[in-house]
PDB file of C-alpha atoms in Angstrom:
ATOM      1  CA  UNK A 101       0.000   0.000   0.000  1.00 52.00           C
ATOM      2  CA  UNK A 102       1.450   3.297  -0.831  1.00 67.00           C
ATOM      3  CA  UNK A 103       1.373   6.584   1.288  1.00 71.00           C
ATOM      4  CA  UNK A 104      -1.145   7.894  -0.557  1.00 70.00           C
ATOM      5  CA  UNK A 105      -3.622   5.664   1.084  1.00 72.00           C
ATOM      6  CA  UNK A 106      -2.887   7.267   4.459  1.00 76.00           C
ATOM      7  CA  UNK A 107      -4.851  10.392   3.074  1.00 82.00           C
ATOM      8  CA  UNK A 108      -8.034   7.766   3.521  1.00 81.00           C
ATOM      9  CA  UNK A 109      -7.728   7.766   7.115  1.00 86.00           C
ATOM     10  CA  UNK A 110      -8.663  11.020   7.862  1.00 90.00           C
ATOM     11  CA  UNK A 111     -12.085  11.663   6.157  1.00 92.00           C
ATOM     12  CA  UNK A 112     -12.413   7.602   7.959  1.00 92.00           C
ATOM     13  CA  UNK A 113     -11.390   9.018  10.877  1.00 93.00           C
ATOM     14  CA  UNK A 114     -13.295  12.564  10.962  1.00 95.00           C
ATOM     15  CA  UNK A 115     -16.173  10.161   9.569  1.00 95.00           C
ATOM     16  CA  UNK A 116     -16.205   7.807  12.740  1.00 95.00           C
ATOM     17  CA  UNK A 117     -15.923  10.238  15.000  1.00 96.00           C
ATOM     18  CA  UNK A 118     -18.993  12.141  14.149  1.00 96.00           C
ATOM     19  CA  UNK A 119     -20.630   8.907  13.466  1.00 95.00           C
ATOM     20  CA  UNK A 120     -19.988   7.794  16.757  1.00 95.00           C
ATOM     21  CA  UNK A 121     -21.348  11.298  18.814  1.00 92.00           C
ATOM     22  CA  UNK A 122     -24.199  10.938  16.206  1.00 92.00           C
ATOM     23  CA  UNK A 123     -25.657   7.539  17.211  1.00 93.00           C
ATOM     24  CA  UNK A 124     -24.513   8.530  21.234  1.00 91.00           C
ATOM     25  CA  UNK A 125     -26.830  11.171  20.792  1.00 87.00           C
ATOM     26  CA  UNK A 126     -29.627   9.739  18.770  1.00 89.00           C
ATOM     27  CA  UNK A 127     -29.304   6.744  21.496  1.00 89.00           C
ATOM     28  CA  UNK A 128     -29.885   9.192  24.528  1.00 86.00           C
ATOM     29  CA  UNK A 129     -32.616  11.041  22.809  1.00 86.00           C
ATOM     30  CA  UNK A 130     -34.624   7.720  22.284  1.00 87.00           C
ATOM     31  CA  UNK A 131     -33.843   6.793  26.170  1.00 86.00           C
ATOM     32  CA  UNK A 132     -35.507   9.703  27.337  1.00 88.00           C
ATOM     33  CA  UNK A 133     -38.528   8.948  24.807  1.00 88.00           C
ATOM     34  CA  UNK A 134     -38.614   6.296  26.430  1.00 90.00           C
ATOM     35  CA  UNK A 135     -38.624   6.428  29.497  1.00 89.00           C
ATOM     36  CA  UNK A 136     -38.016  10.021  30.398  1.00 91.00           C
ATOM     37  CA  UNK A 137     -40.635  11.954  32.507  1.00 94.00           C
ATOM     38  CA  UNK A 138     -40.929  15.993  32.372  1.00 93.00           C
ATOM     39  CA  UNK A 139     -40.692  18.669  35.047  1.00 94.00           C
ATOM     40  CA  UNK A 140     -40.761  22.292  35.437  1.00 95.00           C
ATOM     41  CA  UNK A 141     -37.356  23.401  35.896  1.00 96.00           C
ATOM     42  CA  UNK A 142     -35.533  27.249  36.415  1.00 96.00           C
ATOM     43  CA  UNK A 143     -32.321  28.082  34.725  1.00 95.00           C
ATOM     44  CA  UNK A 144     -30.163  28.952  37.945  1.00 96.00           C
ATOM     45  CA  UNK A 145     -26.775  29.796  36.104  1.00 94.00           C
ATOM     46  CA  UNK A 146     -25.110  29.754  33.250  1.00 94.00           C
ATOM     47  CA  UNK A 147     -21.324  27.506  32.704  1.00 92.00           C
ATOM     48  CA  UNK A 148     -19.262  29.496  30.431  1.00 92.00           C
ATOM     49  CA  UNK A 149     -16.430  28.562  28.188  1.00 92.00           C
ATOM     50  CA  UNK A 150     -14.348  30.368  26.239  1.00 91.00           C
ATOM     51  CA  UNK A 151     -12.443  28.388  22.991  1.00 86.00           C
ATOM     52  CA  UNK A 152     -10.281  30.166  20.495  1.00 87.00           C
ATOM     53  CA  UNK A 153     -12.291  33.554  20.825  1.00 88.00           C
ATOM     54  CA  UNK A 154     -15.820  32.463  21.099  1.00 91.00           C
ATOM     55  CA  UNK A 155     -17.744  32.161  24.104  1.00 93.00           C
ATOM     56  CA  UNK A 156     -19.908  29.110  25.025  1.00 93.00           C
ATOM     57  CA  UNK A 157     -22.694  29.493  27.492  1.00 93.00           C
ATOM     58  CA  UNK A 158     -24.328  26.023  29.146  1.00 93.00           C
ATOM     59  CA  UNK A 159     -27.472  26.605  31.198  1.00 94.00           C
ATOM     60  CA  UNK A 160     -27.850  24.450  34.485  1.00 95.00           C
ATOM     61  CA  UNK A 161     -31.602  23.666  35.501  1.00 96.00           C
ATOM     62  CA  UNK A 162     -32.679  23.224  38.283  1.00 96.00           C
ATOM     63  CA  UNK A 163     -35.409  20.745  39.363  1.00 96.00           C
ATOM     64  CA  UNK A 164     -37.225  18.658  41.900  1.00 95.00           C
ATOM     65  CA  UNK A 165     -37.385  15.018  40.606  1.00 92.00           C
ATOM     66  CA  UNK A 166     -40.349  12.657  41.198  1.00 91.00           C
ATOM     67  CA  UNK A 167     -38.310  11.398  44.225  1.00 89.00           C
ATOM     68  CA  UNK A 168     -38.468  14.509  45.965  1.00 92.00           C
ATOM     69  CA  UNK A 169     -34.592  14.803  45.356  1.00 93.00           C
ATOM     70  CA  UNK A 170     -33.431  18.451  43.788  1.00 95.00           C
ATOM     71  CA  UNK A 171     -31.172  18.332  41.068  1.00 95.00           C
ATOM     72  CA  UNK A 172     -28.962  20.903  39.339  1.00 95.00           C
ATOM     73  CA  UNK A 173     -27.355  20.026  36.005  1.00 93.00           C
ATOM     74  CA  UNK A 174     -25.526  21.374  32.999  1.00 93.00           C
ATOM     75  CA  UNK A 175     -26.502  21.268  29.661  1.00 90.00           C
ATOM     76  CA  UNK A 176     -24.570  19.267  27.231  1.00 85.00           C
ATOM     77  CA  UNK A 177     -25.021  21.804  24.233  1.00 84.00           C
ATOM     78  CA  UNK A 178     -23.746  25.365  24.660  1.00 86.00           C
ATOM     79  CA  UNK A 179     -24.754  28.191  22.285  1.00 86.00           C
ATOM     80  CA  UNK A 180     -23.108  31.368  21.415  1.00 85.00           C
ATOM     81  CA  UNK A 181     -26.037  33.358  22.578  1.00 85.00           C
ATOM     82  CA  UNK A 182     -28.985  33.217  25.143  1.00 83.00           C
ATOM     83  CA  UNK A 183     -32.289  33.509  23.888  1.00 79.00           C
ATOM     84  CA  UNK A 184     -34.441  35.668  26.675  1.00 77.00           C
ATOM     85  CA  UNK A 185     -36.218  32.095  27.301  1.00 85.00           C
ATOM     86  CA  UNK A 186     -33.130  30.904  28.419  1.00 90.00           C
ATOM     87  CA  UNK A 187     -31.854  33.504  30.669  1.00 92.00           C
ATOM     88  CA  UNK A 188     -31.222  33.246  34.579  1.00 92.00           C
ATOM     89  CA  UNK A 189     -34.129  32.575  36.082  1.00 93.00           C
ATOM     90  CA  UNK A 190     -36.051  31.460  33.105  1.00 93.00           C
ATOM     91  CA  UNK A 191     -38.785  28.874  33.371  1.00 95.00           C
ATOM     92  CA  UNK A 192     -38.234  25.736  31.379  1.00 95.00           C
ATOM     93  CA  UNK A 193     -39.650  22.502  31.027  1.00 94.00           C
ATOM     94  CA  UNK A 194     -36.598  19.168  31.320  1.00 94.00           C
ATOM     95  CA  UNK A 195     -37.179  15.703  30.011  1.00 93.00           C
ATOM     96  CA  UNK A 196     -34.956  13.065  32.410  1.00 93.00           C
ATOM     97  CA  UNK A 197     -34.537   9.440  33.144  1.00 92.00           C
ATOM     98  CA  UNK A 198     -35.607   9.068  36.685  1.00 92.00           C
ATOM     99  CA  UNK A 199     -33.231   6.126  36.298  1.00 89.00           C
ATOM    100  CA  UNK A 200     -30.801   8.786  36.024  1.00 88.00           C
ATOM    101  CA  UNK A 201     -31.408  12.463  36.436  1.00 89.00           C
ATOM    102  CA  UNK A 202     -28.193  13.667  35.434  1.00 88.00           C
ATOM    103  CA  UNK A 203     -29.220  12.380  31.581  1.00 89.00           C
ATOM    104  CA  UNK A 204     -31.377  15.097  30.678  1.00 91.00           C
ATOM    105  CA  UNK A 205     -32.476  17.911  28.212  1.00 91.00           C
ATOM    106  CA  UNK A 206     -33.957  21.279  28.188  1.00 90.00           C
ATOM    107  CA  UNK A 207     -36.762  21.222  25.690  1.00 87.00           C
ATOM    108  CA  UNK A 208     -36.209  24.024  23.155  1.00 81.00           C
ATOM    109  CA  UNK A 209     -32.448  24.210  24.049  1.00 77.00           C
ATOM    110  CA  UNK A 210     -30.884  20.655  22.948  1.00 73.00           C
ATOM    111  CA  UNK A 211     -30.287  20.182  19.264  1.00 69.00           C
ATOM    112  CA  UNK A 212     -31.739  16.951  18.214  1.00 77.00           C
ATOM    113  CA  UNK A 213     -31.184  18.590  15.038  1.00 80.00           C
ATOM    114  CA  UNK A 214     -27.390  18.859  15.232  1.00 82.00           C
ATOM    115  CA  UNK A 215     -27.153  15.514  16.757  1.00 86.00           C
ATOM    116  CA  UNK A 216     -28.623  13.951  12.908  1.00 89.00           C
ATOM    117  CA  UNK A 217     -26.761  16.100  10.783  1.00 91.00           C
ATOM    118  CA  UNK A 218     -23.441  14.422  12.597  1.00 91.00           C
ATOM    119  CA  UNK A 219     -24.852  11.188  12.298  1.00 94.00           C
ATOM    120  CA  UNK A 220     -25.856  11.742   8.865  1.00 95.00           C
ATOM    121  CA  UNK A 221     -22.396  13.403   8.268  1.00 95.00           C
ATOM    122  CA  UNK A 222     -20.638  10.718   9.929  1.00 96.00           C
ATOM    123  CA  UNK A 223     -22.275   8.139   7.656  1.00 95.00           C
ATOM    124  CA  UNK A 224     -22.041   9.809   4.124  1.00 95.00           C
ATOM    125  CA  UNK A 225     -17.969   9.726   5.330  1.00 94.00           C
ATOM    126  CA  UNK A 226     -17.829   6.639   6.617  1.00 94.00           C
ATOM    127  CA  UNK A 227     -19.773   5.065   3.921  1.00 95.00           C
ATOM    128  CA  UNK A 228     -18.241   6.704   1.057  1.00 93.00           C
ATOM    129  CA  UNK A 229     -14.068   6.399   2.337  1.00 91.00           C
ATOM    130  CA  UNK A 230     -14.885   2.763   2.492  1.00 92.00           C
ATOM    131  CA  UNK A 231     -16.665   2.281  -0.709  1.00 92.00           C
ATOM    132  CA  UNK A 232     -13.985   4.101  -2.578  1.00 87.00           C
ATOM    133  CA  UNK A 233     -11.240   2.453  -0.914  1.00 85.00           C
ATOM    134  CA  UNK A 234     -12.760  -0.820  -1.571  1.00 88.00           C
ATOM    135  CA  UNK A 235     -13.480  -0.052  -5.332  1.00 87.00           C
ATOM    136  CA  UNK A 236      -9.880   1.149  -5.484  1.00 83.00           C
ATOM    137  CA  UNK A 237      -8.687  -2.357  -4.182  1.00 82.00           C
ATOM    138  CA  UNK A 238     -11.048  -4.543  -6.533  1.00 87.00           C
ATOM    139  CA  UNK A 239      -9.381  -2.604  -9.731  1.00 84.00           C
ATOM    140  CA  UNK A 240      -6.212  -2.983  -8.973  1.00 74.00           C
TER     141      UNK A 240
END
């Protein structure tokens, strides 16, 4: 195999990887679907991060659980900008697994949308490295 077929590896690669936090997402999505139950939560604070000039802001909800327990948790997504229904103090509505509360998402804050376009990114990659590399081999 020459060197050239290194170059492959990294649409593979890049392919995989958003493949992979695709379907992670798509998986939790369908678990709390499932199984999840909804509660009126407030948006106590927000977690900010700062990466190579832009700024990331994470709400954390707050919310009593069916248990009686409180619990105050982070978003996974963060967004360059709050929207006003998102702001401290804001009333939301969460979707969690009572199984566990720390899986859970802010309805009209979590992007089920960007979760599919990686999987469908991740796929069209995938898919197509591994079809070309395989029609490469086969006309050799």
């Amino acid at each position: 195999m020459e060197r050239e077929w290194l170059f492959s590896l990294i649409p593979l690669t890049i392919g995989m990887g958003f493949l992979g936090f695709g379907a992670y997402g798509l998986r939790q999505a369908a678990v709390l679907r499932r199984r999840g139950v909804t509660a009126e939560a407030r948006i106590v604070r927000h977690d900010v991060e700062r990466d190579e000039g832009f700024t990331y802001h994470y709400p954390v909800a707050a919310w009593t659980a069916r248990d009686g327990r409180t619990y105050e948790c982070s978003s996974r997504f963060g967004r360059g900008k709050v929207g006003s229904g998102f702001r401290v103090g804001a009333r939301v509505v969460v979707r969690y697994d009572p199984d566990n509360p720390h899986r859970f998402a802010i309805e009209g804050w979590d992007m089920k949308g960007l979760v599919l376009l990686f999987t469908v990114l991740g796929s069209i990659l995938t898919v197509g490295t591994v079809t070309v590399v395989l029609v490469r081999l086969l006309t050799l």
